[in-house]
Coordinates of C-alpha atoms and ligand atoms in Angstrom, one line a residue:
X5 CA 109.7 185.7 77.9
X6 CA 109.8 189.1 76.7
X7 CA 108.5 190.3 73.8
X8 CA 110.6 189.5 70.4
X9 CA 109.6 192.1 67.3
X10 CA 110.7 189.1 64.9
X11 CA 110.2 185.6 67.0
X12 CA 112.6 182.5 65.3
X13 CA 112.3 179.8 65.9
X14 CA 115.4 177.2 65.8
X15 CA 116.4 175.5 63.2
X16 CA 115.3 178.3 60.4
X17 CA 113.6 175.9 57.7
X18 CA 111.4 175.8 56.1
X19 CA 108.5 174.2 58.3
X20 CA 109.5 176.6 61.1
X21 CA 109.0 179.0 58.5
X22 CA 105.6 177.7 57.9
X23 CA 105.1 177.9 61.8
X24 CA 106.5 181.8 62.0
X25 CA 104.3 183.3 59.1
X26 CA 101.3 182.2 60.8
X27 CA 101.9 182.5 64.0
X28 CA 103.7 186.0 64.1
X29 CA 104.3 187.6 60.5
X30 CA 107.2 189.5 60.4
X31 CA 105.5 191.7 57.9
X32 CA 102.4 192.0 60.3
X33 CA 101.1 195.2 60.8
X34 CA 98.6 195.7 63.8
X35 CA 95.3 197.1 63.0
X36 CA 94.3 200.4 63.8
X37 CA 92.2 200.0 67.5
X38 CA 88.3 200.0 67.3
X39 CA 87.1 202.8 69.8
X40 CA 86.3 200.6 72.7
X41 CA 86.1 197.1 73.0
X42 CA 83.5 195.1 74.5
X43 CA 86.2 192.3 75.1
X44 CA 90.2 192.6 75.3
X45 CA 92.2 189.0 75.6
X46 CA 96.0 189.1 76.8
X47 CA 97.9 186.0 75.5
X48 CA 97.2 183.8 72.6
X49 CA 97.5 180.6 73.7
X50 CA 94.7 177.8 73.7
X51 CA 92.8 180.2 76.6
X52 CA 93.2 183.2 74.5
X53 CA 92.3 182.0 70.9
X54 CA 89.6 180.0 71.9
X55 CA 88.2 183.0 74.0
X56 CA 88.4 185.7 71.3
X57 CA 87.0 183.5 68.5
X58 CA 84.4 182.6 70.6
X59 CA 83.6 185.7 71.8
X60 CA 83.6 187.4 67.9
X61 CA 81.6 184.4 66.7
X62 CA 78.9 185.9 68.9
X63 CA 79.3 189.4 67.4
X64 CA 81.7 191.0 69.9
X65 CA 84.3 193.4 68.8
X66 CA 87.4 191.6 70.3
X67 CA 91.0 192.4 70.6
X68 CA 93.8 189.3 71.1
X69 CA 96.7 190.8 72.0
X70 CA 100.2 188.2 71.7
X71 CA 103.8 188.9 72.5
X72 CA 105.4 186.0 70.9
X73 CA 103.6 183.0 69.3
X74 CA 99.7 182.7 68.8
X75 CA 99.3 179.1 69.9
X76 CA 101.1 179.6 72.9
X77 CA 102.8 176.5 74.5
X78 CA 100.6 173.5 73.1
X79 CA 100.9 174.7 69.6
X80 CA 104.6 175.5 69.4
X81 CA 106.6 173.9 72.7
X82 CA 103.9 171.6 74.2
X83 CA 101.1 169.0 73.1
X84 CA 101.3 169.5 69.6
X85 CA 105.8 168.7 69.3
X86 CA 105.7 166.2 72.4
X87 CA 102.8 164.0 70.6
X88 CA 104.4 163.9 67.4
X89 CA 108.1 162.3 68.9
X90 CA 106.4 160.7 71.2
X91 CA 104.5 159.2 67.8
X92 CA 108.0 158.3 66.7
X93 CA 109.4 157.3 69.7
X94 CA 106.3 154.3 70.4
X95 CA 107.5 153.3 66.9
X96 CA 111.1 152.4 67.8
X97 CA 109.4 150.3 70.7
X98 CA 107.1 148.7 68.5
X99 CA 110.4 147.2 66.7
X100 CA 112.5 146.5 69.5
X101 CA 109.6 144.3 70.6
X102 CA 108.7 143.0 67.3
X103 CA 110.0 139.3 68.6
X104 CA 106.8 139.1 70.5
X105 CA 104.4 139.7 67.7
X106 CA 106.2 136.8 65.4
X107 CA 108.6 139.3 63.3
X108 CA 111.9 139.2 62.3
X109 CA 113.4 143.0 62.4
X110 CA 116.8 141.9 59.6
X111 CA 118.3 145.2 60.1
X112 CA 119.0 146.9 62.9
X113 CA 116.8 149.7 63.3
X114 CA 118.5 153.2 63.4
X115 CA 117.1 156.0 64.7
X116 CA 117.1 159.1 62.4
X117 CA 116.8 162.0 64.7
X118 CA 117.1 164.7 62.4
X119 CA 114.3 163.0 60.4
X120 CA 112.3 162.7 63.6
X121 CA 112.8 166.1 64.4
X122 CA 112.1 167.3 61.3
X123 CA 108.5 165.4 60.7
X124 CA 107.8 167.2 64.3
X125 CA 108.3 170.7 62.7
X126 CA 106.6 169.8 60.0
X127 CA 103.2 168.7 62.0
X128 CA 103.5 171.7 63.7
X129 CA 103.7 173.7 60.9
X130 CA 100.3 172.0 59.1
X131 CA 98.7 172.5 62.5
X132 CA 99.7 176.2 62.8
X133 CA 97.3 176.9 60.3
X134 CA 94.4 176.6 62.5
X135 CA 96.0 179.7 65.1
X136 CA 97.5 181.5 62.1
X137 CA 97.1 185.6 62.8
X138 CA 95.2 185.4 58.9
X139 CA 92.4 183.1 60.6
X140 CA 91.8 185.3 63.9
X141 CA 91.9 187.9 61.0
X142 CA 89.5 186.2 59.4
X143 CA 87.2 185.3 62.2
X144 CA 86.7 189.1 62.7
X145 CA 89.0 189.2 65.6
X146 CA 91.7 192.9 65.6
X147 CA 95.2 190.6 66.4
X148 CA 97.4 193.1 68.3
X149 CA 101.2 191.4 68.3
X150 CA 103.1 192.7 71.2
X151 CA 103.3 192.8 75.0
X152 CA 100.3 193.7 76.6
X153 CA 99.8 195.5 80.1
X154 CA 97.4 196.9 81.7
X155 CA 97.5 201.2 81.8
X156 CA 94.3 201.9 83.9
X157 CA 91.0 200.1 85.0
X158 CA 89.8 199.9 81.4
X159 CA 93.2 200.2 79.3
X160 CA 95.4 197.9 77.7
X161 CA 98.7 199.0 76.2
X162 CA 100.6 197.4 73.5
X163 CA 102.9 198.3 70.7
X164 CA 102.3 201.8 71.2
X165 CA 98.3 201.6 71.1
X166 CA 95.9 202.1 73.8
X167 CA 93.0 199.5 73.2
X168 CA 89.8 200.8 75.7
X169 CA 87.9 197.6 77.0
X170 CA 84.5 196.8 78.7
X171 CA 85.4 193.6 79.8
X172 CA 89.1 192.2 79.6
X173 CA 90.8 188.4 79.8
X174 CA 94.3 187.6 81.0
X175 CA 95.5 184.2 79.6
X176 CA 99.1 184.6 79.8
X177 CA 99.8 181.0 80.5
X178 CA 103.2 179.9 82.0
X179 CA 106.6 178.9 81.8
X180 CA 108.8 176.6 82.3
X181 CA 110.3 177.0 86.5
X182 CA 114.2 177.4 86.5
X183 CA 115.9 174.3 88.6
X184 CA 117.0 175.6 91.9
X185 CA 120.5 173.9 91.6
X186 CA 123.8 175.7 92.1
X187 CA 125.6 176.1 89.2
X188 CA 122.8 175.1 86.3
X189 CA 122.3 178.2 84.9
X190 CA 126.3 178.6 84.2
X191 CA 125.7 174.9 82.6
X192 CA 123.1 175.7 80.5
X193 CA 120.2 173.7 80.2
X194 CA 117.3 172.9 77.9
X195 CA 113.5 173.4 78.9
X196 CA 110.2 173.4 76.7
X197 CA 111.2 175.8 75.1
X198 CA 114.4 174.8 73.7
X199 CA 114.2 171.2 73.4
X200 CA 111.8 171.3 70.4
X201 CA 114.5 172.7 68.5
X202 CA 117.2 169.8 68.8
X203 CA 118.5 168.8 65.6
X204 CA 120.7 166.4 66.7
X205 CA 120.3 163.9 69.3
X206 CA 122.5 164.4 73.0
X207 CA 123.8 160.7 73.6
X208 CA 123.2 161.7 77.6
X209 CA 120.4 163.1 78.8
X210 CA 119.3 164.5 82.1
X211 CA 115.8 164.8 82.8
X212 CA 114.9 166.9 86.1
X213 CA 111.5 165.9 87.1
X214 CA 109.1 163.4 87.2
X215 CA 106.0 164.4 86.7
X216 CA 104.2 164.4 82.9
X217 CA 106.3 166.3 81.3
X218 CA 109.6 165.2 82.8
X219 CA 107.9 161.7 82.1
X220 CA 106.4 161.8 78.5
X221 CA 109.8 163.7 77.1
X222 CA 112.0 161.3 79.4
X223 CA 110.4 158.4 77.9
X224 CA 110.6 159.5 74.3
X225 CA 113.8 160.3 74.5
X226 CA 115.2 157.3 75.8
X227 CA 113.1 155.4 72.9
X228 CA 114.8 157.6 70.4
X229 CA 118.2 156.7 71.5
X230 CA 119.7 158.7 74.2
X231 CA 120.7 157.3 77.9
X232 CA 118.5 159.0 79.8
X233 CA 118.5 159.8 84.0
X234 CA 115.4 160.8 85.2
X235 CA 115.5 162.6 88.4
X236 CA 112.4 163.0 90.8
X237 CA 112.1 164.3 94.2
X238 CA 110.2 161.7 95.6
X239 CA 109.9 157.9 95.8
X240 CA 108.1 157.5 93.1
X241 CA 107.6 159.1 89.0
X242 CA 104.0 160.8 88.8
X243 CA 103.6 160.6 92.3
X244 CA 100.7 162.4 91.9
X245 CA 98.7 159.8 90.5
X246 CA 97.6 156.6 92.2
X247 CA 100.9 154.1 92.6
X248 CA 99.2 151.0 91.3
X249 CA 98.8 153.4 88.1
X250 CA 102.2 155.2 88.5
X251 CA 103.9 152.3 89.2
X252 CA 103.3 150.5 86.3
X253 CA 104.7 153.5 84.3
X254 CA 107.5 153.3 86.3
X255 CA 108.1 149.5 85.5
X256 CA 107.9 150.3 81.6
X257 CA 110.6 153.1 82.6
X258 CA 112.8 150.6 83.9
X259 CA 112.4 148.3 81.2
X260 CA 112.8 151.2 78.3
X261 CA 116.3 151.3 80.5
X262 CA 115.6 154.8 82.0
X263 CA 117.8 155.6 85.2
X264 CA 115.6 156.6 87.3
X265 CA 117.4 158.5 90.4
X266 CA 114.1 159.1 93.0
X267 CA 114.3 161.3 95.8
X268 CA 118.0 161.8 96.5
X269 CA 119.0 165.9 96.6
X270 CA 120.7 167.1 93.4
X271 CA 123.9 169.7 95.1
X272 CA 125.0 171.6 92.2
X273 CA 126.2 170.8 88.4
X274 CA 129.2 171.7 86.9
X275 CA 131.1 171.7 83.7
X276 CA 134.1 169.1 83.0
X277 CA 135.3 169.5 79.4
X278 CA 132.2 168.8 77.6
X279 CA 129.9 166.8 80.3
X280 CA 127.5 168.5 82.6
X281 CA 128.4 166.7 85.9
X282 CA 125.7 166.5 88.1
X283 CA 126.6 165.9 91.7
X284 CA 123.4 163.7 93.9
X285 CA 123.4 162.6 97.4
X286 CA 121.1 159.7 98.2
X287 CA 121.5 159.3 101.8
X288 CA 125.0 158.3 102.9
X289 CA 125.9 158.1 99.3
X290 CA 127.3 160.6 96.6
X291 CA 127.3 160.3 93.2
X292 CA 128.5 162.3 90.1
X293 CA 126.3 161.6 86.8
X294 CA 127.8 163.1 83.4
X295 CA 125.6 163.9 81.0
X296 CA 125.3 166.0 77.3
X297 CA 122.5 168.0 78.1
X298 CA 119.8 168.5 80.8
X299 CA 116.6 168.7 80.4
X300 CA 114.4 170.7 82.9
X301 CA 110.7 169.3 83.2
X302 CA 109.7 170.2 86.9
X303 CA 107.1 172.6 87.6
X304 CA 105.7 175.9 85.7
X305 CA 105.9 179.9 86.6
X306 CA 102.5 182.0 86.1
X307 CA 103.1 185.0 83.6
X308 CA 102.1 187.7 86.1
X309 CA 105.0 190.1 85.6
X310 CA 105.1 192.9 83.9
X311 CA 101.0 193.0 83.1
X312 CA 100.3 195.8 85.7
X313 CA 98.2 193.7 87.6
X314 CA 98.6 196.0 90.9
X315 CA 97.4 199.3 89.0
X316 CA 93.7 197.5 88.0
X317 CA 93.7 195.9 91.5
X318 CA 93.9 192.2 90.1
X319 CA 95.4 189.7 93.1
X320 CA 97.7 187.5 92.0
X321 CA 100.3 185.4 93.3
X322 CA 103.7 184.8 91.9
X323 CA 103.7 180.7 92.1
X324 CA 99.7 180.2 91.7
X325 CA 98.9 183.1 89.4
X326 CA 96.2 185.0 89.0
X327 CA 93.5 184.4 91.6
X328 CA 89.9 184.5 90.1
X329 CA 86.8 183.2 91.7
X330 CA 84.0 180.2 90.7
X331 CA 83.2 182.2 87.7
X332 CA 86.9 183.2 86.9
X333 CA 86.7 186.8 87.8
X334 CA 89.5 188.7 89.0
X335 CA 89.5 190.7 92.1
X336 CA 88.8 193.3 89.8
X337 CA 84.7 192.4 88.4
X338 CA 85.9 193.6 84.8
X339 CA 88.7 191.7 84.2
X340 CA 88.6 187.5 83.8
X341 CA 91.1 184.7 83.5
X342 CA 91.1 181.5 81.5
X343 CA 94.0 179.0 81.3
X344 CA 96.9 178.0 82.9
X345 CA 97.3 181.4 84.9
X346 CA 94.8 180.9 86.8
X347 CA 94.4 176.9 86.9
X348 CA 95.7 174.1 88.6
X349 CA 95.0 172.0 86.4
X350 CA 97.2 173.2 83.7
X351 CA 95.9 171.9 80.3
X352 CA 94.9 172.5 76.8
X353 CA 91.5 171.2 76.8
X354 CA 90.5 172.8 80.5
X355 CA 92.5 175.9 78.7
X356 CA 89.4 176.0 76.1
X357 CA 86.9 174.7 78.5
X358 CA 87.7 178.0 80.9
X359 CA 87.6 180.0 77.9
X360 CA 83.7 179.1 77.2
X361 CA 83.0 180.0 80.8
X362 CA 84.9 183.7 80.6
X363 CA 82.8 184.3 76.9
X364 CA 79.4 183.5 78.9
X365 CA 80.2 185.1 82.1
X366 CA 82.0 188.1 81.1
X367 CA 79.8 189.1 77.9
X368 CA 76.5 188.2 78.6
X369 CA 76.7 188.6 82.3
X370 CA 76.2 184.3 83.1
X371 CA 77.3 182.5 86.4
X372 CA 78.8 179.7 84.5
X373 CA 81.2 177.6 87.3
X374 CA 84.9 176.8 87.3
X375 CA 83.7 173.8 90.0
X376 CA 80.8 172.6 87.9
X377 CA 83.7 170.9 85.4
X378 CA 84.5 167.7 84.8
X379 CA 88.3 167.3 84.1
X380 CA 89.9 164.3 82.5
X381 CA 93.6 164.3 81.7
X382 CA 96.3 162.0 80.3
X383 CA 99.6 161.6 80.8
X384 CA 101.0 160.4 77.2
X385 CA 103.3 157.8 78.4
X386 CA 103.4 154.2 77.4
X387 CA 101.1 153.3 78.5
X388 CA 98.7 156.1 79.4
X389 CA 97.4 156.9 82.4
X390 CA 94.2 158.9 82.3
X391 CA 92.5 160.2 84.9
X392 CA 88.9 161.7 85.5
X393 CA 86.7 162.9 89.0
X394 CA 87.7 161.9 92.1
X395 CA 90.9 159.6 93.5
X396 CA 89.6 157.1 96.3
X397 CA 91.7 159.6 98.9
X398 CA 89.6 162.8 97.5
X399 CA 86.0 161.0 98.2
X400 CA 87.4 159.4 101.7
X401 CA 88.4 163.5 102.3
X402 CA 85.5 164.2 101.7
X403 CA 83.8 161.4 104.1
X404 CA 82.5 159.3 101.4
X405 CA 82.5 156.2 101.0
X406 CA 83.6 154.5 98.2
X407 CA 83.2 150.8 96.1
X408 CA 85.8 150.0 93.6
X409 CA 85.8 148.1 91.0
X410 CA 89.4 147.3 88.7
X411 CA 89.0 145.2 85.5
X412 CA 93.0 144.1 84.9
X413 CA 93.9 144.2 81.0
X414 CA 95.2 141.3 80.8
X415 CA 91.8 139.2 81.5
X416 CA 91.0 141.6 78.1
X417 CA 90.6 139.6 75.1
X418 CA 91.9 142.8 72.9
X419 CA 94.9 143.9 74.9
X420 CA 95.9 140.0 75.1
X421 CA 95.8 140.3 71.3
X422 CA 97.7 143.6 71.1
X423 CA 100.3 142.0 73.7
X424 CA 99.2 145.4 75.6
X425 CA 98.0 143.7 78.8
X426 CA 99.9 146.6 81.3
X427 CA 97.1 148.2 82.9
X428 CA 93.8 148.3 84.4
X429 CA 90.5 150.1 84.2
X430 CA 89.5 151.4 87.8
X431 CA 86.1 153.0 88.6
X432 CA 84.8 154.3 92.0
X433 CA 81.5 154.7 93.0
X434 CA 79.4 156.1 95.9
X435 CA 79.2 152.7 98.2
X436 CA 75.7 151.2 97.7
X437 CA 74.8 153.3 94.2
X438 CA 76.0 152.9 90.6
X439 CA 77.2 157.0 90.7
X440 CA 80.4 157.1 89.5
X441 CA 82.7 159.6 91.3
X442 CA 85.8 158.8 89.7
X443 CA 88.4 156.4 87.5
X444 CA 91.5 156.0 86.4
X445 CA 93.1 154.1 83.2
X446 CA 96.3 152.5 82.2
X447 CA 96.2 151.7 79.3
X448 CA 98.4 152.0 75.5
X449 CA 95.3 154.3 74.7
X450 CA 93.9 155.1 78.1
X451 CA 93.6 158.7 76.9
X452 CA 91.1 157.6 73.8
X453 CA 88.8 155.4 76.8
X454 CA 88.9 157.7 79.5
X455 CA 85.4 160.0 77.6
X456 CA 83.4 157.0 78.1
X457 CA 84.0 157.7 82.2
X458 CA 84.2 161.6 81.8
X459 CA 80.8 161.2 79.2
X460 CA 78.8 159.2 82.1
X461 CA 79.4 161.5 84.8
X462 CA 79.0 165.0 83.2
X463 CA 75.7 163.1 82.2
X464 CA 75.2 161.5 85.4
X465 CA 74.9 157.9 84.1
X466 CA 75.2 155.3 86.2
X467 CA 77.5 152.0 86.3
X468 CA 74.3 150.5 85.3
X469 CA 74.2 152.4 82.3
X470 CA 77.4 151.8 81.0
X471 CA 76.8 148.1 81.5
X472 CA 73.7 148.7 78.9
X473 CA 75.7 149.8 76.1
X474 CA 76.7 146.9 73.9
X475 CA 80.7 147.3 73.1
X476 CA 82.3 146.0 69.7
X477 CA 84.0 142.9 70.8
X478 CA 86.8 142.6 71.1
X479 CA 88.0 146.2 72.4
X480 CA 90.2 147.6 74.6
X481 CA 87.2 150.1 76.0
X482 CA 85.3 146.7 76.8
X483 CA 87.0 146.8 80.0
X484 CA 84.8 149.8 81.4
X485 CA 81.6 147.5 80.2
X486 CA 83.5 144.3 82.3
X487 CA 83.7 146.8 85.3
X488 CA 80.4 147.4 85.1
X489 CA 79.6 143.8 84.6
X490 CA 81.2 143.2 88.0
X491 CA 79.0 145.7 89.7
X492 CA 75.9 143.9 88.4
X493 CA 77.3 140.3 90.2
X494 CA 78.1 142.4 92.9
X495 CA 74.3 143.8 93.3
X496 CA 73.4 139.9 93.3
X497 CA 73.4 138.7 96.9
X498 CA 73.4 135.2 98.1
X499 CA 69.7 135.7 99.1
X500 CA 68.4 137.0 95.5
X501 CA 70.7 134.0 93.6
X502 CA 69.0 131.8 96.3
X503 CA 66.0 132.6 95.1
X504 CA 66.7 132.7 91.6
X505 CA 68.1 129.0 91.9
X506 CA 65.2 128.0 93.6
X507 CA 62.8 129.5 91.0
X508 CA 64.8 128.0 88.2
X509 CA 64.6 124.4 90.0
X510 CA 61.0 125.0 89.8
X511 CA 61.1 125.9 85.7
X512 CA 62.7 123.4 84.7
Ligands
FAD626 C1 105.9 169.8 77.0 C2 104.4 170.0 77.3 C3 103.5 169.1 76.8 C4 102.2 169.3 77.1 N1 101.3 168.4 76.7 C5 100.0 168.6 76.9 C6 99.0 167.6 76.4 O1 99.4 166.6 75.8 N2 97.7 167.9 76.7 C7 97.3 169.0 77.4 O2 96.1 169.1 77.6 N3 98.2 169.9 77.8 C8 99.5 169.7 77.6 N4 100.4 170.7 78.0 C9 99.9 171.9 78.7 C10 99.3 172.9 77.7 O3 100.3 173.3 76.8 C11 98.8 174.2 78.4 O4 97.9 173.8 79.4 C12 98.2 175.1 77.5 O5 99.1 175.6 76.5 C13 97.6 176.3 78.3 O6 97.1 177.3 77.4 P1 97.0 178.8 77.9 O7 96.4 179.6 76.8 O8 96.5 178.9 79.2 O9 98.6 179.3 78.1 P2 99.8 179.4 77.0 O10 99.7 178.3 76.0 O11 101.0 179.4 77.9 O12 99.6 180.7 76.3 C14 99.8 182.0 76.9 C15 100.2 183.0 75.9 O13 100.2 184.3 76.4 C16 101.3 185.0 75.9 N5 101.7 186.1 76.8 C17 102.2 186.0 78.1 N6 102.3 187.3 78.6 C18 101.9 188.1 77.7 C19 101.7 189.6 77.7 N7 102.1 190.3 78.7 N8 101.3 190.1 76.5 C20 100.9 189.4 75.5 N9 101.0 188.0 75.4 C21 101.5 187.4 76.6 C22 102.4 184.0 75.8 O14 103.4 184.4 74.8 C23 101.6 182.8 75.3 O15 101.5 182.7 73.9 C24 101.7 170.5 77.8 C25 102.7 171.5 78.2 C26 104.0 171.2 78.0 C27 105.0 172.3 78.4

C-alpha cells in the first residue's frame, strides 16, 4: 500500500473518525529530526510501536516512522475488528441454540449488520487510543508519518527529511496475497483490508482460504447471515493444525451450514449481471458457484518493496521477507527486524515479543534469541484451537519420543454444564518425564487456557506440577489438571499398586 497524505477509512463516521485522528491526523505535522538517532523504527504496527516505546522508555531518542495507520493490521484490519464481529457473531449462535439451554427465543432473531458493523468501528475507535500519534508523542517518541526508505547505511528518508540512525528496525508487516485466479481482479474482490468497511451485509459470500483468517471471518460471517463457500486447497480447513483438532472445527463449520469446497482447483471467475461466478473443478467434475462478493483470506506478502533494502545490503526475500538471524539482525549488523516481516509465525503478540528482543539486542548490545521463545497462538473460531511447543510430528522429527495424554471435554463437569463439550485438552511429554514439550486445545475458550501450558514450559514445570495446583471446580481449565491427573495413574505400575494393596491389607 502506498503511502496516502490523508488515509480514510470507509464508511466516514464518526468512530472511523475517532480511529483517523489518532491514528494519522490530517493536521499532523512531523517534528523537526533530532541530529542522529540512536534507534530509527520503519512501520507502526504492533512490532513498531511496541519497539519505539520501549526503546524511549529506556531513554533512547527514537524515531517511528508510518505511512498509513499506526496500529498497523491488528489495530485497524486485523485482531482488533475480527474479535469484535466475531463477538457478535457467537451471539447469534448462542440464540439459534438457545433450545438446548431450556429457552424459548419468541421472535425470530434478526441480524442487524449495520449495527454489528458499526459497534466494530466503534471498539476500534476506543482502542485506537492506546497507538494514537498524541501517545507516541507523549511517550517521548518523534512520529514521522510517511513512507520510509532507506538512503544509505545510516539514513532513512521520509516526507522530505533525512532522519541519521545508529541502529535501525524494519517492521513493515504484510499484506494480504492477491488470489492467483484468472479473472479476479476484473471481479473485484474484498481482503483485510476492505472487508472491515462493509456496511451492509453480501447475502453470498466467497471465502478463498482456509486457514485462520479464511476460517475465523468465514465463520463469522456465516453466523451473521450470509451463505458462505469456503474454499481450501487441501482436504481439510486449518490443515496445519492437528486433524483431531482441525476436524472438529470443521464439523462446527458444517453444522453453522458453511459450504466448504476442499481441494478442488478454482479456474477463473467471472462477472454475470451482478454474481461473481466462480468456476471449480473437483476431479471429473465442474461446477459454477455465484456469489455477491469474495473474500480473499489465503496467505500474506512481506512489505519489502520500495524500502531500499539492496542499497544497506539487507537480504530479503519477496514471499519470506526480511531474513534476520537468532537475534533478529539483518544481514546488515545495524539494521533489525521485528514482526511479521521477518516471522513465520505471523502474530500480534510474537509481534511485541520480537520487539523486546530488537530493544535489548540492538541498544544495549544483548544476544536475546528468536529460538529461546515460547509461542502460543489461537485460532478464534468456535471453538478455539490453541496451540503451544511442539506437535507430536515436530518432537518424532526431531527423534523424540513422545507420551500423550488427551482429557475429552465432555468427561468435564463445566463444559457439560456450558453444553460446550467439542474439544479436548492434549499435552505431550518427553516419554518417561513429566517435561512438557507441547499441547494443543479445543476448546469455546481454548485461547484463555492455553497460558497455563505456555506458563509451565517457559518455566519448565513439570506435568507433576500442574497436577499440584488446586483448580476452582468446576472449570473448563480443570481439564489440564485431569491430564495431569492421568500422568500420575500412569506413573503407578502394577508392581507399585501391588505393593500398595498389600501394605494397605496390612493397615487395616
Ligand atoms: C484478519 C486478521 C486477523 C488477525 N487476528 C489476529 C489475532 O487474533 N491474534 C494475533 O495475534 N494476530 C492476528 N493477526 C495477525 C496480526 O495482525 C499481525 O501479526 C500483526 O499485526 C503484525 O504486526 P507487525 O507490526 O509486524 O505488522 P503490521 O501490523 O502489518 O504493521 C506494519 C506497519 O508498517 C507500515 N509500513 C509498511 N511499509 C512501510 C514503509 N515503507 N514506511 C512506513 N511504514 C510502512 C504499514 O503501513 C503498517 O502499519 C490477524 C491478522 C489479520 C489480517
Amino acid at each position: 500500500m502506498a503511502m496516502n497524505r490523508n488515509p480514510r477509512v470507509l464508511p466516514d463516521d464518526v468512530y472511523n473518525q475517532t480511529l483517523i485522528s489518532n491514528v494519522h491526523p490530517a493536521d499532523w505535522q512531523n517534528p523537526e529530526p533530532a541530529p542522529r538517532y540512536n534507534l530509527v523504527v520503519i512501520g507502526g504496527g504492533t512490532a513498531g510501536l511496541v519497539t519505539a516505546a520501549g526503546a524511549a522508555g529506556l531513554g533512547a531518542r527514537v524515531a517511528l516512522v508510518e505511512r498509513h495507520l499506526l496500529g498497523g493490521d491488528c489495530l485497524n484490519v486485523g485482531c482488533v475488528p475480527s474479535k469484535a464481529i466475531i463477538r457478535s457473531s457467537r451471539i447469534c449462535a448462542d440464540l439459534r441454540d438457545a433450545g438446548r439451554f431450556g429457552l424459548k427465543i419468541r421472535e425470530n432473531t434478526e441480524v442487524d449488520f449495520p449495527a454489528v458493523m458499526e459497534r466494530m468501528r466503534h471498539i476500534r475507535a476506543r482502542i485506537s487510543d492506546h497507538d494514537s500519534v498524541k501517545r507516541f508523542k507523549e511517550l517521548g517518541v518523534d512520529v514521522f508519518l510517511g513512507e520510509g526508505r532507506f538512503l544509505g547505511s545510516d539514513t532513512v528518508e521520509v516526507a522530505g527529511e533525512t532522519l541519521r540512525f545508529k541502529k535501525a528496525v524494519i517492521a513493515t508487516g504484510t499484506r494480504p496475497v492477491h488470489p492467483a485466479i484468472d479473472g479476479i481482479a476484473e471481479v473485484g474482490f474484498l481482503t483485510n483490508e476492505t472487508v472491515f468497511s462493509l456496511t451492509e451485509r453480501p447475502r453470498r459470500l466467497a471465502v478463498i482460504g482456509g486457514g485462520p483468517i479464511g476460517c475465523e471471518l468465514a465463520q463469522a460471517f456465516r453466523r451473521l447471515g450470509c451463505e458462505v463457500t469456503l474454499f481450501h486447497n487441501a482436504s481439510h480447513i486449518l490443515n496445519r493444525e492437528d486433524s483431531d483438532a482441525a476436524d472438529i472445527i470443521q464439523q462446527s463449520f458444517i453444522r453453522d451450514g458453511i459450504r466448504l469446497v476442499l481441494d478442488c482447483k478454482t479456474r477463473k471467475v467471472e462477472k454475470k449481471n451482478e454474481d461473481k461466478v466462480i468456476h471449480i473443478e473437483c476431479g471429473e467434475e465442474t461446477e459454477a458457484i455465484a456469489v455477491d462478493e469474495i473474500l480473499a483470506g489465503a496467505g500474506r506478502a512481506p512489505n519489502v518493496e520500495g524500502l531500499n533494502l539492496e542499497a544497506v545490503g539487507v537480504r530479503y526475500d519477496k514471499r519470506e521477507g526480511v531474513k534476520v538471524n537468532d537475534h533478529l539482525q539483518t544481514s546488515n549488523p545495524s539494521i533489525f527486524a521485528a514482526g511479521d516481516i521477518c516471522l513465520n509465525y505471523k502474530f500480534t503478540h510474537t509481534a511485541d515479543a520480537t520487539a523486546r528482543i530488537v530493544i535489548q539486542n540492538a541498544l544495549f548490545g544483548g544476544r536475546k534469541n528468536l529460538s529461546s521463545l515460547t509461542i502460543p497462538w489461537c485460532t478464534y473460531t468456535d471453538p478455539e484451537i490453541a496451540h503451544v511447543g511442539m506437535y507430536e510430528r515436530d518432537a518424532r522429527e526431531k527423534g523424540m519420543e513422545v507420551e500423550t495424554y488427551v482429557r475429552p471435554l465432555k468427561d468435564v463437569d463445566r463444559a457439560i454444564a456450558d453444553g460446550e463439550e467439542e474439544g479436548f485438552v492434549k499435552v505431550h511429554v518427553r516419554k518417561g518425564t513429566d517435561k512438557i514439550l507441547g499441547a494443543t486445545i479445543v476448546a469455546r475458550h481454548a485461547g484463555e487456557m492455553i497460558s497455563e501450558i505456555s506458563l509451565a514450559i517457559v518455566a519448565n514445570l513439570g506435568l507433576k506440577k500442574i497436577g499440584q495446583v488446586i483448580h476452582p471446580y468446576p472449570t473448563q481449565a480443570e481439564a489440564i489438571k485431569q491430564v495431569a491427573d492421568a500422568y500420575h495413574r500412569n506413573r503407578l505400575t502394577p508392581f507399585i499398586k501391588g505393593l500398595f494393596t498389600r501394605w494397605l491389607a496390612w493397615r487395616r
